[in-house]
Structures are given as C-alpha cells and as structure tokens.
mmCIF file of C-alpha atoms in Angstrom:
data_model
loop_
_atom_site.group_PDB
_atom_site.id
_atom_site.type_symbol
_atom_site.label_atom_id
_atom_site.label_comp_id
_atom_site.label_asym_id
_atom_site.label_seq_id
_atom_site.Cartn_x
_atom_site.Cartn_y
_atom_site.Cartn_z
ATOM 1 C CA MET A 251 0.000 0.000 0.000
ATOM 2 C CA ARG A 252 0.941 3.672 -0.243
ATOM 3 C CA PRO A 253 -0.414 6.435 2.009
ATOM 4 C CA ASP A 254 -2.798 8.155 -0.351
ATOM 5 C CA GLY A 255 -6.534 8.262 -0.876
ATOM 6 C CA ASP A 256 -9.463 9.844 0.906
ATOM 7 C CA SER A 257 -8.605 8.364 4.312
ATOM 8 C CA PHE A 258 -5.251 10.159 4.473
ATOM 9 C CA HIS A 259 -5.206 13.865 5.269
ATOM 10 C CA PRO A 260 -3.632 15.476 2.181
ATOM 11 C CA THR A 261 -1.628 18.072 4.128
ATOM 12 C CA LEU A 262 -0.747 16.123 7.272
ATOM 13 C CA THR A 263 0.491 13.038 5.387
ATOM 14 C CA PHE A 264 4.008 13.359 3.984
ATOM 15 C CA PRO A 265 7.247 11.359 3.487
ATOM 16 C CA LEU A 266 10.062 11.383 6.052
ATOM 17 C CA THR A 267 13.689 11.175 4.972
ATOM 18 C CA ARG A 268 15.882 11.146 8.086
ATOM 19 C CA GLU A 269 14.611 8.195 10.115
ATOM 20 C CA THR A 270 17.313 6.050 11.755
ATOM 21 C CA ASP A 271 17.505 3.121 14.181
ATOM 22 C CA GLU A 272 19.252 3.095 17.570
ATOM 23 C CA ALA A 273 22.595 2.265 15.937
ATOM 24 C CA GLY A 274 22.300 5.264 13.596
ATOM 25 C CA ASN A 275 21.483 3.177 10.521
ATOM 26 C CA ALA A 276 18.984 4.528 8.003
ATOM 27 C CA ILE A 277 15.542 2.948 8.036
ATOM 28 C CA ASN A 278 15.447 0.181 5.405
ATOM 29 C CA GLY A 279 12.211 1.153 3.709
ATOM 30 C CA GLU A 280 9.862 4.075 3.217
ATOM 31 C CA SER A 281 8.842 6.338 6.102
ATOM 32 C CA TYR A 282 5.806 8.620 6.353
ATOM 33 C CA TRP A 283 3.983 10.759 8.833
ATOM 34 C CA VAL A 284 0.326 9.909 8.338
ATOM 35 C CA ALA A 285 -2.918 11.449 9.547
ATOM 36 C CA LEU A 286 -5.990 9.251 9.056
ATOM 37 C CA THR A 287 -9.358 10.952 8.644
ATOM 38 C CA LYS A 288 -13.024 10.057 8.911
ATOM 39 C CA ASP A 289 -15.945 12.409 8.277
ATOM 40 C CA GLY A 290 -13.471 15.186 7.597
ATOM 41 C CA LYS A 291 -11.774 14.928 11.019
ATOM 42 C CA VAL A 292 -8.350 13.592 11.970
ATOM 43 C CA ARG A 293 -8.814 10.319 13.879
ATOM 44 C CA SER A 294 -5.249 8.956 14.103
ATOM 45 C CA GLU A 295 -1.706 10.231 13.615
ATOM 46 C CA GLY A 296 1.671 8.551 13.666
ATOM 47 C CA LYS A 297 4.582 7.215 11.647
ATOM 48 C CA LEU A 298 4.055 4.571 8.982
ATOM 49 C CA PHE A 299 6.999 2.478 7.801
ATOM 50 C CA LEU A 300 6.785 0.344 4.658
ATOM 51 C CA PRO A 301 9.334 -2.337 3.681
ATOM 52 C CA PRO A 302 11.088 -2.392 0.298
ATOM 53 C CA GLN A 303 8.808 -3.466 -2.530
ATOM 54 C CA ASP A 304 10.698 -6.741 -3.016
ATOM 55 C CA LYS A 305 9.457 -7.870 0.422
ATOM 56 C CA ASP A 306 6.154 -9.624 1.084
ATOM 57 C CA GLN A 307 4.469 -6.524 2.627
ATOM 58 C CA SER A 308 1.353 -8.445 3.684
ATOM 59 C CA HIS A 309 1.663 -8.055 7.473
ATOM 60 C CA LEU A 310 1.016 -4.897 9.519
ATOM 61 C CA VAL A 311 2.279 -4.278 13.066
ATOM 62 C CA ILE A 312 0.643 -1.473 15.063
ATOM 63 C CA PHE A 313 2.346 -0.034 18.160
ATOM 64 C CA THR A 314 0.213 1.995 20.604
ATOM 65 C CA PRO A 315 1.804 4.024 23.432
ATOM 66 C CA GLY A 316 0.526 4.324 26.987
ATOM 67 C CA MET A 317 -0.583 7.455 28.786
ATOM 68 C CA PRO A 318 1.020 9.826 28.200
ATOM 69 C CA GLY A 319 3.480 7.570 26.335
ATOM 70 C CA GLU A 320 6.836 8.887 27.507
ATOM 71 C CA THR A 321 9.669 7.766 25.158
ATOM 72 C CA PHE A 322 7.753 4.687 23.921
ATOM 73 C CA CYS A 323 7.273 5.826 20.315
ATOM 74 C CA ARG A 324 10.915 6.757 19.882
ATOM 75 C CA PHE A 325 11.969 3.505 21.599
ATOM 76 C CA ALA A 326 9.781 1.371 19.320
ATOM 77 C CA GLU A 327 10.954 3.135 16.171
ATOM 78 C CA LYS A 328 14.631 3.027 17.063
ATOM 79 C CA ARG A 329 14.748 -0.588 18.230
ATOM 80 C CA PHE A 330 12.042 -2.549 16.412
ATOM 81 C CA VAL A 331 11.265 -0.902 13.063
ATOM 82 C CA ASN A 332 14.348 -1.896 11.055
ATOM 83 C CA PRO A 333 14.298 -5.593 12.100
ATOM 84 C CA LEU A 334 10.556 -5.766 11.397
ATOM 85 C CA LEU A 335 10.984 -4.108 7.998
ATOM 86 C CA GLN A 336 13.729 -6.592 7.150
ATOM 87 C CA GLU A 337 11.171 -9.398 7.461
ATOM 88 C CA GLY A 338 8.628 -7.640 5.272
ATOM 89 C CA ASN A 339 6.412 -6.134 7.967
ATOM 90 C CA SER A 340 4.809 -2.724 7.654
ATOM 91 C CA ILE A 341 4.697 -0.763 10.915
ATOM 92 C CA LEU A 342 2.461 1.979 12.255
ATOM 93 C CA VAL A 343 3.593 3.700 15.462
ATOM 94 C CA LEU A 344 0.681 5.746 16.741
ATOM 95 C CA ARG A 345 0.855 9.010 18.690
ATOM 96 C CA HIS A 346 -1.920 10.204 20.959
ATOM 97 C CA LEU A 347 -4.199 12.845 19.545
ATOM 98 C CA GLY A 348 -4.146 15.953 21.662
ATOM 99 C CA THR A 349 -0.387 15.732 22.257
ATOM 100 C CA TRP A 350 0.948 19.253 22.640
ATOM 101 C CA MET A 351 3.392 20.441 20.001
ATOM 102 C CA HIS A 352 6.156 23.052 20.379
ATOM 103 C CA THR A 353 6.889 22.141 24.016
ATOM 104 C CA THR A 354 9.959 20.811 25.795
ATOM 105 C CA THR A 355 8.323 17.362 25.950
ATOM 106 C CA SER A 356 7.182 17.097 22.329
ATOM 107 C CA LYS A 357 10.649 16.042 21.196
ATOM 108 C CA GLU A 358 10.111 12.723 22.986
ATOM 109 C CA PHE A 359 6.365 12.266 22.654
ATOM 110 C CA ILE A 360 5.941 13.296 19.011
ATOM 111 C CA ALA A 361 9.530 12.687 17.864
ATOM 112 C CA CYS A 362 8.890 14.327 14.502
ATOM 113 C CA PRO A 363 10.217 17.870 13.995
ATOM 114 C CA GLU A 364 8.713 17.944 10.485
ATOM 115 C CA ARG A 365 5.213 17.465 11.944
ATOM 116 C CA GLU A 366 5.820 20.188 14.520
ATOM 117 C CA ARG A 367 7.008 22.652 11.886
ATOM 118 C CA LEU A 368 3.946 21.910 9.779
ATOM 119 C CA GLY A 369 1.693 22.306 12.795
ATOM 120 C CA LYS A 370 3.217 25.668 13.583
ATOM 121 C CA SER A 371 2.594 26.879 10.030
ATOM 122 C CA LEU A 372 -1.052 25.731 10.350
ATOM 123 C CA HIS A 373 -1.417 27.393 13.782
ATOM 124 C CA GLN A 374 -2.014 24.024 15.431
ATOM 125 C CA GLU A 375 -1.147 23.494 19.068
ATOM 126 C CA THR A 376 -1.772 19.748 19.237
ATOM 127 C CA LEU A 377 -1.980 16.636 17.092
ATOM 128 C CA GLY A 378 -5.432 15.816 15.773
ATOM 129 C CA GLU A 379 -8.415 18.072 16.295
ATOM 130 C CA GLN A 380 -7.775 21.164 18.382
ATOM 131 C CA LYS A 381 -9.833 20.051 21.382
ATOM 132 C CA PRO A 382 -9.439 18.226 24.703
ATOM 133 C CA TYR A 383 -9.661 14.405 24.603
ATOM 134 C CA ASP A 384 -10.749 11.790 27.101
ATOM 135 C CA PHE A 385 -9.422 8.263 27.494
ATOM 136 C CA ARG A 386 -12.292 6.721 25.533
ATOM 137 C CA ASP A 387 -11.643 9.088 22.611
ATOM 138 C CA LEU A 388 -8.114 7.769 22.437
ATOM 139 C CA VAL A 389 -9.347 4.188 21.908
ATOM 140 C CA GLU A 390 -10.757 5.461 18.620
ATOM 141 C CA GLU A 391 -7.190 6.198 17.431
ATOM 142 C CA VAL A 392 -6.524 2.467 17.316
ATOM 143 C CA THR A 393 -9.974 1.561 16.004
ATOM 144 C CA GLU A 394 -9.751 3.969 13.072
ATOM 145 C CA ALA A 395 -6.161 2.975 12.283
ATOM 146 C CA ILE A 396 -7.163 -0.696 12.044
ATOM 147 C CA ARG A 397 -10.309 0.104 10.048
ATOM 148 C CA THR A 398 -8.402 2.268 7.586
ATOM 149 C CA LEU A 399 -5.255 0.205 7.087
ATOM 150 C CA GLY A 400 -6.649 -3.276 7.751
ATOM 151 C CA PRO A 401 -8.135 -3.849 4.268
ATOM 152 C CA HIS A 402 -4.663 -3.405 2.722
ATOM 153 C CA PHE A 403 -3.044 -6.305 4.650
ATOM 154 C CA ARG A 404 -3.557 -10.043 5.019
ATOM 155 C CA SER A 405 -2.572 -10.164 8.695
ATOM 156 C CA ILE A 406 -2.130 -7.718 11.583
ATOM 157 C CA SER A 407 -0.391 -7.776 14.971
ATOM 158 C CA LEU A 408 -1.183 -5.318 17.761
ATOM 159 C CA ILE A 409 1.452 -4.290 20.315
ATOM 160 C CA GLY A 410 0.364 -1.960 23.107
ATOM 161 C CA HIS A 411 2.320 -0.542 26.013
ATOM 162 C CA SER A 412 0.587 0.155 29.351
ATOM 163 C CA SER A 413 -2.795 1.819 28.657
ATOM 164 C CA GLY A 414 -2.081 1.362 24.940
ATOM 165 C CA ALA A 415 -2.756 -2.358 25.473
ATOM 166 C CA LEU A 416 -6.135 -1.501 27.012
ATOM 167 C CA GLY A 417 -6.965 0.691 24.023
ATOM 168 C CA GLU A 418 -6.046 -2.042 21.558
ATOM 169 C CA ALA A 419 -8.064 -4.694 23.411
ATOM 170 C CA LEU A 420 -11.142 -2.441 23.337
ATOM 171 C CA ALA A 421 -10.573 -1.566 19.674
ATOM 172 C CA LEU A 422 -10.732 -5.292 18.875
ATOM 173 C CA GLN A 423 -14.347 -5.234 20.045
ATOM 174 C CA GLU A 424 -15.248 -2.430 17.610
ATOM 175 C CA ILE A 425 -13.592 -3.210 14.290
ATOM 176 C CA PRO A 426 -15.465 -4.959 11.439
ATOM 177 C CA GLU A 427 -15.538 -8.750 11.541
ATOM 178 C CA ASP A 428 -13.625 -9.205 8.269
ATOM 179 C CA ILE A 429 -10.732 -7.108 9.592
ATOM 180 C CA GLN A 430 -10.877 -8.667 13.064
ATOM 181 C CA GLN A 431 -10.251 -12.054 11.428
ATOM 182 C CA LYS A 432 -6.895 -10.739 10.193
ATOM 183 C CA ILE A 433 -5.557 -10.055 13.712
ATOM 184 C CA ARG A 434 -3.001 -12.718 14.678
ATOM 185 C CA HIS A 435 -1.348 -11.369 17.851
ATOM 186 C CA PHE A 436 -2.271 -9.111 20.734
ATOM 187 C CA VAL A 437 0.936 -8.252 22.609
ATOM 188 C CA SER A 438 0.526 -6.472 25.938
ATOM 189 C CA LEU A 439 3.714 -4.778 27.177
ATOM 190 C CA ALA A 440 3.279 -3.935 30.876
ATOM 191 C CA GLY A 441 -0.374 -3.694 29.941
ATOM 192 C CA LEU A 442 -3.026 -1.825 31.921
ATOM 193 C CA VAL A 443 -5.451 -4.723 31.538
ATOM 194 C CA GLY A 444 -6.174 -5.740 35.138
ATOM 195 C CA GLY A 445 -8.448 -2.959 36.346
ATOM 196 C CA THR A 446 -7.627 -0.169 38.757
ATOM 197 C CA GLU A 447 -7.258 -2.718 41.577
ATOM 198 C CA HIS A 448 -4.028 -3.939 39.947
ATOM 199 C CA LEU A 449 -2.407 -0.535 39.830
ATOM 200 C CA ARG A 450 0.352 -0.236 42.419
ATOM 201 C CA TRP A 451 -1.045 0.696 45.844
ATOM 202 C CA TRP A 452 0.128 4.292 45.691
ATOM 203 C CA LEU A 453 -1.474 4.904 42.281
ATOM 204 C CA ARG A 454 -4.799 3.375 43.364
ATOM 205 C CA ASN A 455 -5.243 6.331 45.711
ATOM 206 C CA ARG A 456 -7.736 8.613 43.962
ATOM 207 C CA ILE A 457 -5.895 11.782 44.982
ATOM 208 C CA ILE A 458 -2.580 10.517 43.621
ATOM 209 C CA LEU A 459 -4.225 9.210 40.440
ATOM 210 C CA THR A 460 -5.812 12.633 39.974
ATOM 211 C CA ILE A 461 -2.427 14.310 40.373
ATOM 212 C CA TYR A 462 -0.933 11.876 37.853
ATOM 213 C CA LEU A 463 -3.624 12.747 35.320
ATOM 214 C CA TRP A 464 -3.084 16.465 35.908
ATOM 215 C CA GLN A 465 0.575 15.850 35.045
ATOM 216 C CA CYS A 466 -0.482 14.025 31.876
ATOM 217 C CA GLN A 467 -2.291 17.217 30.849
ATOM 218 C CA GLU A 468 1.110 18.854 30.480
ATOM 219 C CA VAL A 469 1.748 16.479 27.584
ATOM 220 C CA ILE A 470 -1.746 15.862 26.146
ATOM 221 C CA HIS A 471 -4.774 18.156 25.935
ATOM 222 C CA LEU A 472 -7.027 16.039 28.168
ATOM 223 C CA LYS A 473 -10.392 16.597 29.770
ATOM 224 C CA SER A 474 -10.595 16.732 33.574
ATOM 225 C CA PRO A 475 -9.002 13.979 35.680
ATOM 226 C CA SER A 476 -12.360 13.173 37.324
ATOM 227 C CA MET A 477 -13.941 12.538 33.919
ATOM 228 C CA ASN A 478 -11.012 10.421 32.779
ATOM 229 C CA ILE A 479 -11.098 8.307 35.943
ATOM 230 C CA ARG A 480 -14.775 7.593 35.224
ATOM 231 C CA LYS A 481 -13.939 6.773 31.615
ATOM 232 C CA LEU A 482 -11.164 4.442 32.729
ATOM 233 C CA GLU A 483 -13.526 2.562 35.044
ATOM 234 C CA GLU A 484 -16.051 2.249 32.196
ATOM 235 C CA MET A 485 -13.328 0.944 29.893
ATOM 236 C CA PHE A 486 -12.380 -1.810 32.331
ATOM 237 C CA ARG A 487 -16.019 -2.874 32.576
ATOM 238 C CA GLU A 488 -16.146 -3.041 28.777
ATOM 239 C CA LEU A 489 -12.919 -5.040 28.679
ATOM 240 C CA TYR A 490 -14.185 -7.721 31.049
ATOM 241 C CA ASN A 491 -17.534 -8.048 29.310
ATOM 242 C CA HIS A 492 -15.771 -9.750 26.383
ATOM 243 C CA THR A 493 -12.936 -12.177 25.777
ATOM 244 C CA LEU A 494 -10.421 -11.943 22.972
ATOM 245 C CA PRO A 495 -11.543 -13.705 19.778
ATOM 246 C CA SER A 496 -10.296 -17.287 19.808
ATOM 247 C CA HIS A 497 -8.104 -16.896 16.712
ATOM 248 C CA ILE A 498 -5.962 -14.132 18.296
ATOM 249 C CA MET A 499 -2.852 -15.168 20.249
ATOM 250 C CA PRO A 500 -2.545 -13.190 23.509
ATOM 251 C CA ILE A 501 1.004 -12.463 24.683
ATOM 252 C CA SER A 502 1.864 -10.455 27.782
ATOM 253 C CA ILE A 503 5.265 -9.259 28.974
ATOM 254 C CA HIS A 504 5.552 -7.795 32.456
ATOM 255 C CA ALA A 505 8.403 -6.996 34.841
ATOM 256 C CA PRO A 506 7.800 -8.207 38.429
ATOM 257 C CA ARG A 507 8.988 -4.883 39.850
ATOM 258 C CA ASP A 508 6.922 -2.691 37.518
ATOM 259 C CA GLU A 509 6.507 0.630 39.347
ATOM 260 C CA LEU A 510 2.984 1.403 38.058
ATOM 261 C CA ILE A 511 1.111 -1.816 37.293
ATOM 262 C CA HIS A 512 1.287 -5.027 39.311
ATOM 263 C CA PRO A 513 2.121 -8.107 37.177
ATOM 264 C CA LEU A 514 -1.059 -9.740 38.492
ATOM 265 C CA ALA A 515 -2.864 -7.456 36.015
ATOM 266 C CA ALA A 516 -1.584 -9.589 33.134
ATOM 267 C CA GLU A 517 -2.445 -12.787 35.001
ATOM 268 C CA ARG A 518 -6.005 -11.616 35.662
ATOM 269 C CA TYR A 519 -6.565 -10.857 31.976
ATOM 270 C CA ARG A 520 -5.068 -14.187 30.933
ATOM 271 C CA LYS A 521 -7.371 -15.982 33.368
ATOM 272 C CA HIS A 522 -10.324 -14.037 31.947
ATOM 273 C CA ASN A 523 -9.449 -15.192 28.416
ATOM 274 C CA GLY A 524 -8.566 -18.723 29.540
ATOM 275 C CA ARG A 525 -5.343 -18.753 27.529
ATOM 276 C CA GLY A 526 -2.241 -16.771 26.605
ATOM 277 C CA LEU A 527 1.552 -16.704 26.773
ATOM 278 C CA HIS A 528 2.663 -14.815 29.895
ATOM 279 C CA ILE A 529 6.318 -13.717 29.996
ATOM 280 C CA ILE A 530 7.809 -12.573 33.306
ATOM 281 C CA ASP A 531 10.764 -10.340 32.441
ATOM 282 C CA ARG A 532 13.307 -10.292 35.275
ATOM 283 C CA THR A 533 16.005 -8.626 33.155
ATOM 284 C CA GLU A 534 14.688 -5.066 33.496
ATOM 285 C CA ASP A 535 16.357 -2.250 35.413
ATOM 286 C CA PRO A 536 14.529 0.840 36.692
ATOM 287 C CA CYS A 537 12.317 2.086 35.228
ATOM 288 C CA HIS A 538 10.892 -1.431 34.965
ATOM 289 C CA HIS A 539 7.574 -0.289 33.474
ATOM 290 C CA LYS A 540 9.276 0.867 30.273
ATOM 291 C CA LEU A 541 10.646 -2.635 29.466
ATOM 292 C CA ASN A 542 13.736 -1.035 27.944
ATOM 293 C CA ASN A 543 15.560 -4.373 27.777
ATOM 294 C CA LEU A 544 13.038 -5.906 25.377
ATOM 295 C CA GLN A 545 15.092 -6.816 22.319
ATOM 296 C CA ALA A 546 14.079 -6.869 18.676
ATOM 297 C CA GLY A 547 15.050 -10.524 18.359
ATOM 298 C CA THR A 548 12.697 -11.452 21.186
ATOM 299 C CA LEU A 549 9.811 -9.551 19.645
ATOM 300 C CA LEU A 550 10.441 -11.097 16.229
ATOM 301 C CA ARG A 551 10.428 -14.620 17.681
ATOM 302 C CA LEU A 552 7.149 -13.919 19.453
ATOM 303 C CA LEU A 553 5.519 -12.640 16.258
ATOM 304 C CA ARG A 554 6.659 -15.765 14.408
ATOM 305 C CA MET A 555 4.751 -17.904 16.921
ATOM 306 C CA TYR A 556 1.104 -18.564 16.347
ATOM 307 C CA HIS A 557 -0.459 -20.819 18.943
ATOM 308 C CA PRO A 558 -3.636 -18.971 19.932
ATOM 309 C CA ASN A 559 -4.703 -21.611 22.488
ATOM 310 C CA THR A 560 -1.427 -21.687 24.389
ATOM 311 C CA HIS A 561 -1.509 -21.304 28.169
ATOM 312 C CA HIS A 562 2.095 -20.957 29.323
ATOM 313 C CA THR A 563 4.206 -18.823 31.646
ATOM 314 C CA VAL A 564 7.865 -18.158 30.837
ATOM 315 C CA THR A 565 10.392 -16.345 33.024
ATOM 316 C CA CYS A 566 13.292 -14.501 31.337
ATOM 317 C CA THR A 567 16.415 -14.002 33.444
ATOM 318 C CA ARG A 568 19.311 -13.627 30.961
ATOM 319 C CA ARG A 569 20.191 -10.458 29.096
ATOM 320 C CA GLU A 570 21.175 -10.443 25.425
ATOM 321 C CA PRO A 571 23.409 -7.797 23.805
ATOM 322 C CA VAL A 572 21.427 -5.178 21.890
ATOM 323 C CA TYR A 573 23.394 -5.181 18.656
ATOM 324 C CA SER A 574 24.117 -8.901 18.254
ATOM 325 C CA HIS A 575 22.791 -10.981 15.334
ATOM 326 C CA HIS A 576 20.520 -12.545 17.948
ATOM 327 C CA ALA A 577 19.014 -9.153 18.807
ATOM 328 C CA LEU A 578 18.194 -8.556 15.149
ATOM 329 C CA GLY A 579 16.361 -11.853 14.865
ATOM 330 C CA TYR A 580 19.182 -14.099 13.682
ATOM 331 C CA PRO A 581 20.617 -17.098 15.561
ATOM 332 C CA HIS A 582 24.024 -16.886 17.225
ATOM 333 C CA LYS A 583 26.883 -18.090 15.043
#
C-alpha cells in the first residue's frame, strides 16, 4: 500500500527522509507521517513504515503508546522498526491525539520535527483536532487505524504498552468482523489490563491518580481527571464483558517490579481469556515499566509464533546484547 486516498489527510500526510535506528542506521524502507481521517476529522496520527517493494508486505504491526506515552514511540521506532521491515512487515507507530506540540516534551512524545514545523505553520497546538480528549476518545485512534489500514493487509499484529494495550483490546471489540479475522497477535507490554485494583497501591489512591492525570495534561490536551477516571472505570467494565476472539494469540510481557502496574494485572486478563503466553521479564532495570531491555530478536520470535490456544508462563532471566545478530532476529553463530 501507499499512504494516499481519501482516508489520508492530504496536508498532514508526507514522506520522512531522516529516520534512523538506535545504531544510527537509516531505516530500510519508506517512512511517512500519516494522519488518518473520517468524516473530515483527523482520527489517528503517527509514523508509517513500509518495507522495500521486493518484500512480502502483507503483514502490519501497530504499536500503541501508553498514557502519556513517555519515550515509547521513539523507543519502538529506534529498536524494532528496522528488524521488522527486514522481514517484510509494515509498521504503524501511533501518537496520541491531543499531544501538545512546540513544548519541551514534544521532542520525545511526538519525535517528529517535520510534523511540529507543519503544525506551527497551520497554527495548530496539538496533534489531531484542536480540542481536549478523554481516554475513551483515544481508543478510537486504534480503532480507526485498524479500520483504515486493515483492508490493505492479510494479517495484523497489535502491540500496546501500558494503557495502549487496554486501548487495543477495546478496539478489537469495535472493528469490522472481516478485519478482526486478520488479527493474529495481541501483545501487551506492561499492559493496563487488570483494572484499577491492579495498579500499584500508591497509584490506586484517587488523589494521587488525579495528580498523575493532571501531570499528563502537560503532555496531552485532556479533559478533567475526574472525567477520565470515570472513563477508565467504564473501559475496564467493557474489557471484562468480552474475551479476545479465539483466533488471536494473547502475549503479555511484564516486569515483576513494575513501578505502576502489578504483574497480576496480566495474570487476571489471561485468566479471563482462559489462555495466553505470559512472559515474566526479570532482566529489566529501573524504570521497569518501560521494558527497555526488550530486544528486537525477542519480539520477532514472538511474532513468528502462532499458537492462539497456548496457556504458558515463561520467566526470562538472561540479558542479550542489543546489537548482536541474535538481537536482530538471527541465531548466534
């Protein structure tokens, strides 16, 4: 596919030319900033990476950040995009609509100076529509991305970090059946999928959670914390009213010492679905929640697996070097 047509905003969709991985190598494929529209409004924004045309190009991987998503987009693009492109995957790394541009934090959260320059010329202050968003609105980012891009691919994998995993799981309940059948993997990275009771004790306190959401407003144009806490509670009720479709393989990766979300969150969601591969990652250093030691080779091996009825727990204790052949998806020699 190529990013053109009525679903792509004609001004806010453009090629990128300076994308590199964490070793400084150029991205091995085509790179675009894309804005997806519906009914004349921007519904999703992010970076789309397409493999060379001699590759298969039939599989799409969508990454969704948490709230507010600190460093995750840059981390995913630097570490995972080139190895995924090498195997013929297309990749969409979403940003959250409402993310403030032209701030000291936008360098990490948007990680696209070209988009910020364009936004400044258009007198835009945030990504997406110039309005405050709530948590439920942000689920629509994933839903619309899958609806728009899904018809162009034979298979799709979803990878969500923290609350991004919650958004993806809810989006799976809303997309058309023919596209839902294309989803192969749902990968939850430190996923917020266990309800508020599986937040760490200090974050379960309503006052502290309110303060946290006020801080998120410095990064994203959000509605009030009280409204978003209500929305979050509604979203968890929605989540546990359904199970994942039986053809989708659930995979969760969680660090035991995660500072924000207790690893029992992943176990509760696996028990709800009655299946899933649960990986306990003991290799992480602070901040454990970011899962910064997750290597490209590990992610590639997981996406090669397809056993949707598996019910296993694996504990990882050994680190692998970042730039080895193994980290890029190749066996040790």
